[in-house]
XYZ file of N, CA, C and O in Angstrom:
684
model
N 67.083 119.679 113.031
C 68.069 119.617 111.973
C 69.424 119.267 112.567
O 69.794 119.377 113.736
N 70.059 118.836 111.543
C 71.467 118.752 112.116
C 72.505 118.859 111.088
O 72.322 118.046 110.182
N 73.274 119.414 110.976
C 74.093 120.395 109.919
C 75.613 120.357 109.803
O 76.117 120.924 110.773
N 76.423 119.928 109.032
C 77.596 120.326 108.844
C 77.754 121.920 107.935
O 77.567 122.062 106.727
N 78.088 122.836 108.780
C 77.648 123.700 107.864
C 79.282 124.316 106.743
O 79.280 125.304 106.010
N 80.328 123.471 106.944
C 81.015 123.510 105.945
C 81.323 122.545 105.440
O 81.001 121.487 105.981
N 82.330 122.531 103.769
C 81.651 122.112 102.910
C 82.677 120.610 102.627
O 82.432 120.005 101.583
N 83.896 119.992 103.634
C 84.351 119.031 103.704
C 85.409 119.182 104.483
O 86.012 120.207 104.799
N 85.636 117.743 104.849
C 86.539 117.593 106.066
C 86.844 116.428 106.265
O 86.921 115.675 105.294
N 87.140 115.880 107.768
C 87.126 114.448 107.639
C 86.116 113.768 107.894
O 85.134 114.474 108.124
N 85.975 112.916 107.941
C 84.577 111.759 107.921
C 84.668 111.439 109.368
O 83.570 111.538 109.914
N 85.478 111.144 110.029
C 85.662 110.563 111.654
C 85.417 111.538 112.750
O 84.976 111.191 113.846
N 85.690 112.674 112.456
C 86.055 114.102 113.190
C 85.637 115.523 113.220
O 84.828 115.720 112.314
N 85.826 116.353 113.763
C 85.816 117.636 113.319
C 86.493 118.193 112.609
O 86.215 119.359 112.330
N 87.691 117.534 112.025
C 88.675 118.096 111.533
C 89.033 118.777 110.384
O 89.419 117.967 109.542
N 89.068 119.861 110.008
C 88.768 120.768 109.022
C 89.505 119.956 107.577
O 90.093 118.875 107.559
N 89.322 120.591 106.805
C 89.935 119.885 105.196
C 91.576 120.909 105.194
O 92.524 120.212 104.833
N 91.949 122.336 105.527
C 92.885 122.884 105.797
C 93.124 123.782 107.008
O 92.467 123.639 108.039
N 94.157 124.791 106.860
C 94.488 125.253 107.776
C 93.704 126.482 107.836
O 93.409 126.901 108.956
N 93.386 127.013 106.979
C 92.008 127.730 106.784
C 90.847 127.939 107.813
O 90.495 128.876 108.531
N 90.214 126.132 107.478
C 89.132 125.614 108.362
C 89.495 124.374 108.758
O 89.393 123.252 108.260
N 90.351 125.222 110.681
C 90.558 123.746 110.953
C 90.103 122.934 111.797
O 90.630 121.984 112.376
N 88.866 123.459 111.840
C 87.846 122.518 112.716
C 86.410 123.088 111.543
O 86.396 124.081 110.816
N 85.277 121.974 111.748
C 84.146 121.989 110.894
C 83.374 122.414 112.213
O 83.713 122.170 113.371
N 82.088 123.210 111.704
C 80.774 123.630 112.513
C 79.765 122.846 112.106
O 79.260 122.985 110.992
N 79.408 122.031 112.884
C 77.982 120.912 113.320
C 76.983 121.166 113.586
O 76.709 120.126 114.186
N 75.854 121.919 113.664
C 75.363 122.108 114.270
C 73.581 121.636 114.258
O 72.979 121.441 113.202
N 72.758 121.476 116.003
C 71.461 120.943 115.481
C 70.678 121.999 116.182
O 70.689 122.668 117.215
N 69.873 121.770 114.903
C 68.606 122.810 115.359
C 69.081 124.180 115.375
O 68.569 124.860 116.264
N 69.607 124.547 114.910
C 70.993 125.778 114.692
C 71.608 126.411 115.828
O 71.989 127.565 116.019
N 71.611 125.057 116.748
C 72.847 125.534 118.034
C 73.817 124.756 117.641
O 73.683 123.599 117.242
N 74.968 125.452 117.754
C 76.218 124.827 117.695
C 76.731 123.331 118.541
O 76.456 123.222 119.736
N 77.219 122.612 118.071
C 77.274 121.009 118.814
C 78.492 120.357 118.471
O 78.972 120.379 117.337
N 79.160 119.578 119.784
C 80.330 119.238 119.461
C 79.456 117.821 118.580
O 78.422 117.202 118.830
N 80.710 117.720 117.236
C 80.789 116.250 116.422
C 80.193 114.901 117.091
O 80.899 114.247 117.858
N 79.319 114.640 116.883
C 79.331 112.954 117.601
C 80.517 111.945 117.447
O 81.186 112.244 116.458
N 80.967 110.909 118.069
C 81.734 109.768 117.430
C 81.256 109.106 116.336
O 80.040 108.955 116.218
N 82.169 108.602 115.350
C 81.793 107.984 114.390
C 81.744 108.579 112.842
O 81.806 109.743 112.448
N 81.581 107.087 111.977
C 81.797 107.984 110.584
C 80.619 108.532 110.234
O 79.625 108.191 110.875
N 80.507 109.374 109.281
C 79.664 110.268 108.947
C 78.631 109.704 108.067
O 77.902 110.586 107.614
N 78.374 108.670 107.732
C 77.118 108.376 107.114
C 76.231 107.849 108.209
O 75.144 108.388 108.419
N 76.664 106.770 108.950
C 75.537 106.366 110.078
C 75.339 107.409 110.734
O 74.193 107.417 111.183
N 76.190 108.700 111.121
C 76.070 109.614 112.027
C 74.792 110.741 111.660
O 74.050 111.396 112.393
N 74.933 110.616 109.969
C 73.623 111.484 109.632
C 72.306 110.400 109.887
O 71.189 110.742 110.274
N 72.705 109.141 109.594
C 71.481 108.864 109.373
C 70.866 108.518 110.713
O 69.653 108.516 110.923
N 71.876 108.203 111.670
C 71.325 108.076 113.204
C 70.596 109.950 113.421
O 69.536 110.054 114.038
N 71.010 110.731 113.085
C 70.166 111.870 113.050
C 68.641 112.482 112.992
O 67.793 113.085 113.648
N 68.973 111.773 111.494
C 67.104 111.702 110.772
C 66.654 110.787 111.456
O 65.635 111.113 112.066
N 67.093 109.452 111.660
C 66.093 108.734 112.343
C 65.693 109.110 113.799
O 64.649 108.839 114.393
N 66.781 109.800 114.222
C 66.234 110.393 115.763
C 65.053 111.009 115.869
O 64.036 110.492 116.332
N 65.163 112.194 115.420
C 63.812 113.243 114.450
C 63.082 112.372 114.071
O 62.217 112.169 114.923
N 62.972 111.679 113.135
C 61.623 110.907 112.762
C 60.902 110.015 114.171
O 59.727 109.998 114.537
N 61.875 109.455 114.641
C 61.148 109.140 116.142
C 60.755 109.573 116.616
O 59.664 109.112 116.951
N 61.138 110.849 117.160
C 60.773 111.773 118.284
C 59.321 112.579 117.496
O 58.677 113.309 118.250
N 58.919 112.479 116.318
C 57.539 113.395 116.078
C 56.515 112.518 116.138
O 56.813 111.324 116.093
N 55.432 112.807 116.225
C 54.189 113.166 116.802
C 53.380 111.532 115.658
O 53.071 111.925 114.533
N 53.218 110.677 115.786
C 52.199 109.817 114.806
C 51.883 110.768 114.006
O 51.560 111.900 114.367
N 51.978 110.248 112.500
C 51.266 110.430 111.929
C 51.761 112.290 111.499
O 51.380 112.881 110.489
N 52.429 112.719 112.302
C 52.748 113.790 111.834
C 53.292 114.219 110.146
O 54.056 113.367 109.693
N 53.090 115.041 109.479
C 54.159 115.096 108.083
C 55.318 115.603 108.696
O 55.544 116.163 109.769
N 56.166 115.166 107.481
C 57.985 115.581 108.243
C 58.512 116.144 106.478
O 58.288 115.737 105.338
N 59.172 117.092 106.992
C 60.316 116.983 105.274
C 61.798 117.351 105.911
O 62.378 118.340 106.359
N 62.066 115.873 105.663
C 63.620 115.930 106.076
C 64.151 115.634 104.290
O 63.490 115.245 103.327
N 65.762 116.056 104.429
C 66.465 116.110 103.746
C 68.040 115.643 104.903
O 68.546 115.945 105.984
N 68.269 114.609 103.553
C 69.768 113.988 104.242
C 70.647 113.744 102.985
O 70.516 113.031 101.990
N 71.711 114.723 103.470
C 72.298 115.387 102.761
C 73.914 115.479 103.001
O 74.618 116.437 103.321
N 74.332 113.664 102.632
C 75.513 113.313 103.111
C 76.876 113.468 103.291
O 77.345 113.476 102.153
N 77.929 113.619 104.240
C 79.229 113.943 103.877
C 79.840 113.475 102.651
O 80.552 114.102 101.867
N 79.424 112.198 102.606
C 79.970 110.901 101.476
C 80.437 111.077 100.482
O 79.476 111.613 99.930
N 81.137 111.058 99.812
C 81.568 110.927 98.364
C 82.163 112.361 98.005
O 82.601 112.607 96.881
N 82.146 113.374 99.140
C 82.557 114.674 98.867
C 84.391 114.543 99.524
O 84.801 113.721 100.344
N 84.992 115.365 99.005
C 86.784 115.154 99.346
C 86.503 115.423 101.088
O 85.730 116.161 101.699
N 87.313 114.650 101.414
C 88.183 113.261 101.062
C 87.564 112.577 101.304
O 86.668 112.499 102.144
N 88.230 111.490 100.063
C 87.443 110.255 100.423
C 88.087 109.348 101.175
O 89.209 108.844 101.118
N 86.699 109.181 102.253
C 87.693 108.175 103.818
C 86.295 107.157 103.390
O 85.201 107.504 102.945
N 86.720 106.054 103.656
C 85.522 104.813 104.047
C 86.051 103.909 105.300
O 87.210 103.692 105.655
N 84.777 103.439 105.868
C 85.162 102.580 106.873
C 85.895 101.247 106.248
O 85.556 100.601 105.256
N 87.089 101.019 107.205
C 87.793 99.667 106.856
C 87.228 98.728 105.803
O 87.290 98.577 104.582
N 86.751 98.268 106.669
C 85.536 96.815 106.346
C 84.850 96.816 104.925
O 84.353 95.858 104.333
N 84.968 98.369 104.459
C 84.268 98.247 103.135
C 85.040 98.304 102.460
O 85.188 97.434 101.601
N 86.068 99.639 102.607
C 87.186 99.398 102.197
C 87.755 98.691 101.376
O 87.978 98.818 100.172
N 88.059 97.653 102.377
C 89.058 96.401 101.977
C 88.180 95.519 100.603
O 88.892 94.762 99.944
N 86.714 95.626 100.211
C 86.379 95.036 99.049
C 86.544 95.487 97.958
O 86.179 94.876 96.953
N 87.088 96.573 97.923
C 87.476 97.279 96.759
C 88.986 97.635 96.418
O 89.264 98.573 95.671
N 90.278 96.541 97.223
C 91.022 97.312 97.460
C 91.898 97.118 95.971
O 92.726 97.945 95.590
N 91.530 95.808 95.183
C 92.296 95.826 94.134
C 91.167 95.812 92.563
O 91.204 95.380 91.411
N 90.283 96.551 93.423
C 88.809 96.517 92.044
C 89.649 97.435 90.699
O 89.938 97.047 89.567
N 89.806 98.344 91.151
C 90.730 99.244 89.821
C 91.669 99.400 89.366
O 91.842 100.298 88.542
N 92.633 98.552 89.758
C 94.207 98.313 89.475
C 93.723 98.274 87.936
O 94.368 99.131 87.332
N 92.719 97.521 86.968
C 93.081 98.070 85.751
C 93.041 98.781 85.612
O 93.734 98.911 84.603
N 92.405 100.371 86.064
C 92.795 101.122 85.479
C 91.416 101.960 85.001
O 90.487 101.163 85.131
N 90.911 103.243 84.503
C 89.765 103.955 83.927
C 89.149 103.473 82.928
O 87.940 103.376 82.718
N 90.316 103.078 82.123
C 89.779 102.849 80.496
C 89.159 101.647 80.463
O 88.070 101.499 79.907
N 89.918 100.515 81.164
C 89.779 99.689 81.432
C 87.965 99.260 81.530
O 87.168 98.623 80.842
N 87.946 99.873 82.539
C 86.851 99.883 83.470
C 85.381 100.642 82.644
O 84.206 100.363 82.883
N 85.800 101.454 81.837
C 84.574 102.442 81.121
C 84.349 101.629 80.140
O 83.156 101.618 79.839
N 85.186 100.742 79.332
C 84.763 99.971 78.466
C 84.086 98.979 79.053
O 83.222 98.499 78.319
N 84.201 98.341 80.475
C 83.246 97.653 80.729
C 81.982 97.886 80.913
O 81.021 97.341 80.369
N 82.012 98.831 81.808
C 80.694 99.254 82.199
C 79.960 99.853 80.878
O 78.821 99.645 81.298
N 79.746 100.429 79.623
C 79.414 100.542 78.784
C 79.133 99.182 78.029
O 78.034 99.158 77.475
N 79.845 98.138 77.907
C 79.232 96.819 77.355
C 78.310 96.282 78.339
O 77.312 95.595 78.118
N 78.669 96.596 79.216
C 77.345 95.932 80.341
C 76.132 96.657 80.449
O 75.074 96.075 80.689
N 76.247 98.599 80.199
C 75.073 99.132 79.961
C 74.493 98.829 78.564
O 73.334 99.104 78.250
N 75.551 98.137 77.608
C 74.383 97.999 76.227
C 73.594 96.579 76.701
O 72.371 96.439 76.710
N 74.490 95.667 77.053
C 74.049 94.295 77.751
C 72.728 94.317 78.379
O 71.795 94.080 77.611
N 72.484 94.512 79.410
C 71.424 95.262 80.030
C 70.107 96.137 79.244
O 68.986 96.003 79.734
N 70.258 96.891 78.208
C 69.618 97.274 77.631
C 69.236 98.616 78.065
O 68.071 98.972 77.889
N 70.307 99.612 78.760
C 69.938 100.934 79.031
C 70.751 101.843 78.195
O 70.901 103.057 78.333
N 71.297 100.975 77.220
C 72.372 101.888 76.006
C 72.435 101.291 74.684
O 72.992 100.237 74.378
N 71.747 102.152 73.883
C 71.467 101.294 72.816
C 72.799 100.656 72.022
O 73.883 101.238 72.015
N 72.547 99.315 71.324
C 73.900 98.615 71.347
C 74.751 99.756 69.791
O 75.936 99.567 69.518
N 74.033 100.660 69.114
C 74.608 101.193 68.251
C 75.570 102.936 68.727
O 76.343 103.721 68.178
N 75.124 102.835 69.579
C 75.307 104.225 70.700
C 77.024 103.700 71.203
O 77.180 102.619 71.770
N 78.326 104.722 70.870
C 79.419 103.815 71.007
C 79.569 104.742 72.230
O 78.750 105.648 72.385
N 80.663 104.541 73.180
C 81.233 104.914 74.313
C 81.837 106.580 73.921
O 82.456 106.970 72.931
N 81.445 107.191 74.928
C 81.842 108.024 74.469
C 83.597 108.562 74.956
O 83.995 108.321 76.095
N 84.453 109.252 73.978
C 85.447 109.077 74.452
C 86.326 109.767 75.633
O 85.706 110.767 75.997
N 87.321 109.645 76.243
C 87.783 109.782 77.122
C 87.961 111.275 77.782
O 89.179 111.358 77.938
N 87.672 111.872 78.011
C 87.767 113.414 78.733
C 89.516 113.490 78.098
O 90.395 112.710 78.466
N 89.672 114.384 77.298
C 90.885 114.946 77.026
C 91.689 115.166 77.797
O 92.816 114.755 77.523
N 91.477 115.959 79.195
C 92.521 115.977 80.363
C 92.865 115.378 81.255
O 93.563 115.639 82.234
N 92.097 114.091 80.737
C 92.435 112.572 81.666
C 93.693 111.917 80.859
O 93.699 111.727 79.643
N 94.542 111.670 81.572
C 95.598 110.491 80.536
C 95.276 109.141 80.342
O 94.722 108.567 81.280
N 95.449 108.685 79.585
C 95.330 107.371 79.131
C 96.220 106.459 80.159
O 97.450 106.409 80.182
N 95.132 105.611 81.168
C 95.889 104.363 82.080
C 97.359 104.394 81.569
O 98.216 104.837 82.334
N 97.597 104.099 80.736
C 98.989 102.979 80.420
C 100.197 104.221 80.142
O 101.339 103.968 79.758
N 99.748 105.391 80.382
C 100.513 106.506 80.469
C 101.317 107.099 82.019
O 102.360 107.745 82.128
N 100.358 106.581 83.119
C 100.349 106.673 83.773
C 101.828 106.095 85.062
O 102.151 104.921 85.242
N 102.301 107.010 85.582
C 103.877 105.974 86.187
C 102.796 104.520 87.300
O 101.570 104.542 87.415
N 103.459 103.765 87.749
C 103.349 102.622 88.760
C 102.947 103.276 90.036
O 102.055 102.617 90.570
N 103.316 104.440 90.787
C 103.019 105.211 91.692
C 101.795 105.993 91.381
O 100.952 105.889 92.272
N 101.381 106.885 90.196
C 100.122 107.022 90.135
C 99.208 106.419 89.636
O 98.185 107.008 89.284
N 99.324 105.494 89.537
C 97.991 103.885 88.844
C 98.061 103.831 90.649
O 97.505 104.786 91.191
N 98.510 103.099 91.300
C 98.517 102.862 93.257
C 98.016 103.953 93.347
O 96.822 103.701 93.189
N 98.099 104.943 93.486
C 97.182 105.965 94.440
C 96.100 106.584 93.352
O 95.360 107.434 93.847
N 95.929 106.357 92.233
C 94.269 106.513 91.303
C 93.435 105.232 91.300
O 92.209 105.202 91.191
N 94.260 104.156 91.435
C 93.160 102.933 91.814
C 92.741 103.288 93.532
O 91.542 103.420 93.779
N 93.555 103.405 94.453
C 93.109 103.626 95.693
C 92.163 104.734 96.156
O 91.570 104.864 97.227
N 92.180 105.403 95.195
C 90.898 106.696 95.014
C 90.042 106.408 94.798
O 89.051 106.628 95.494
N 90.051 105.719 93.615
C 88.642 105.055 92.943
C 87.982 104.071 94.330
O 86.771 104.013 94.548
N 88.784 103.510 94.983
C 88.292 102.556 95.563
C 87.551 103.012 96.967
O 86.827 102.290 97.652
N 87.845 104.142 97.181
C 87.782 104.719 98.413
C 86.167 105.449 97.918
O 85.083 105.560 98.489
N 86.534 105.724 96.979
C 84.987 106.533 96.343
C 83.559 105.566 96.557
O 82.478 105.901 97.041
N 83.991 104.268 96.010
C 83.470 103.048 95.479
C 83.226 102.906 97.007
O 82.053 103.274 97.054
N 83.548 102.633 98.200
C 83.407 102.282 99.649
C 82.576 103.214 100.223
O 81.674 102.880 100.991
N 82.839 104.539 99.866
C 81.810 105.424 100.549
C 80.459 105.180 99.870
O 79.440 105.096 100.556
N 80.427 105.059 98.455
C 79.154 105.096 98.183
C 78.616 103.674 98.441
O 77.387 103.668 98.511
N 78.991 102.894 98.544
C 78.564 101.863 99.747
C 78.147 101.760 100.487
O 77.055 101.193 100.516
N 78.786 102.279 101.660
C 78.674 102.749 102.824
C 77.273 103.737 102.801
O 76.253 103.609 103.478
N 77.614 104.796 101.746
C 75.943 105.644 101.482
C 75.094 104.702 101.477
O 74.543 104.410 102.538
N 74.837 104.123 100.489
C 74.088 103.373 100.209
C 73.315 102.287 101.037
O 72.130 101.987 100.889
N 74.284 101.706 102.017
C 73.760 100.622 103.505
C 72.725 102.200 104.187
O 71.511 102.350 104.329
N 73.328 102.677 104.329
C 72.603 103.897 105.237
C 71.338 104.217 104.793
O 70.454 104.092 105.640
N 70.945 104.668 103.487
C 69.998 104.880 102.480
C 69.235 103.759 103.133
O 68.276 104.165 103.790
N 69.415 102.399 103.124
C 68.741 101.310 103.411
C 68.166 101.408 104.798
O 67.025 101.167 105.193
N 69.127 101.777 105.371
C 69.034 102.293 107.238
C 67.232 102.912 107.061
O 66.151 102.406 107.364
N 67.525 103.876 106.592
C 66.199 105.052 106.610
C 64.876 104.616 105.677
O 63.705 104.967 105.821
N 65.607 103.520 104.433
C 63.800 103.156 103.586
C 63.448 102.339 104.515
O 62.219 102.337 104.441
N 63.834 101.469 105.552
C 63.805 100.245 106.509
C 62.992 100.563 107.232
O 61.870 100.060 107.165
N 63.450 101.884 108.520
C 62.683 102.010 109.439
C 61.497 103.178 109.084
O 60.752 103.638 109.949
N 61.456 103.630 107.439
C 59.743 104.176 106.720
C 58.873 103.344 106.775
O 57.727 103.463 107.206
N 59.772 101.796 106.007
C 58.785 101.003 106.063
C 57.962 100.977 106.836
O 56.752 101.178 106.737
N 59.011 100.550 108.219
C 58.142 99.533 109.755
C 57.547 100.654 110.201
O 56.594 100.301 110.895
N 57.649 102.181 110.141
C 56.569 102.726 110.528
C 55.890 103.253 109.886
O 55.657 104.437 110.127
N 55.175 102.486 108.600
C 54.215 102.594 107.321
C 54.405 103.291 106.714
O 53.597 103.212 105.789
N 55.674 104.816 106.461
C 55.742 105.986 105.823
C 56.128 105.511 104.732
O 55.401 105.976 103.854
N 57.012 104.718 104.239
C 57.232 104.599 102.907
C 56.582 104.629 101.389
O 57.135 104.995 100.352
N 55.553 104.248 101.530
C 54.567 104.734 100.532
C 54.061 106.429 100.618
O 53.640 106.999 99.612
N 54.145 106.964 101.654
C 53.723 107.690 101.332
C 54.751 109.257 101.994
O 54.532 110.215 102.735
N 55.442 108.937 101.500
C 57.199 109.428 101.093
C 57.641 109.705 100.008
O 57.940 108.843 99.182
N 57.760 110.944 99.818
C 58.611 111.168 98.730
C 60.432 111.201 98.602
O 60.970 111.423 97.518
């Protein structure tokens, strides 16, 4: 196993989320372990795949990977980053009305089924000052990069089930 056993921090580091907890506990196989280098999605998934190498043909395994990602804060690597950096400048509303015409489009929302409306303690985009639209689009975007980033990784691990035939018979 290999474990962050608290519950966020930074993605690069050990570095705790406050002053509280200001270093995170790692640990494998439930000995304590300094952080590896690197961000935290390849770092889990270089993990599981270690473990899955190292057992026995043919052995059963039940791993669970169970990512930093998408939990506060949201950090993404550069590179992904940067494709999202002006995706939400319109804005929530913006954006929910799309994705709802594209889920009726698609056919996973029936076209008479209307959007449902806005969470009351959200403000309406256009309410919003010029300084917090810049740092709520840059949130969104940072969210949008990690689960990206999840997601390449996810690929990391159905990849090498495949090539060593487990994927079918994987839950």
């Amino acid at each position: 196993s290999f474990a962050l056993l608290d519950g966020s921090g930074d993605n690069w580091s050990d570095l705790g989320p406050a002053p509280i907890l200001p270093r995170m506990t790692f640990t494998r196989d439930g000995e304590r372990v300094e952080r590896p280098e690197g961000f935290s999605s390849p770092l889990f998934v270089d993990e599981l795949l270690s473990a899955l190498s190292a057992r026995e043909t043919q052995q059963p395994f039940f791993g669970v990977l169970s990512f930093q990602a998408v939990h506060w804060p949201h950090h993404a690597p550069p590179d992904v980053l940067a494709k999202y950096a002006h995706t939400y400048d319109v804005g929530w509303d913006v954006i929910r009305d799309a994705r709802h015409a594209r889920m009726q489009a698609l056919g996973l929302v029936d076209p008479d089924v209307p959007r449902r409306p806005r969470d009351p303690r959200v403000p309406a985009w256009s309410a919003l000052s010029a300084e917090t639209k810049l740092r709520e689009s840059a949130r969104m975007a940072a969210y949008a990069a990690m689960t990206e980033d999840m997601d390449r990784e996810i690929g990391r691990v159905l990849r090498a089930l495949e090539s060593d035939g487990e994927l079918e018979n994987t839950v």
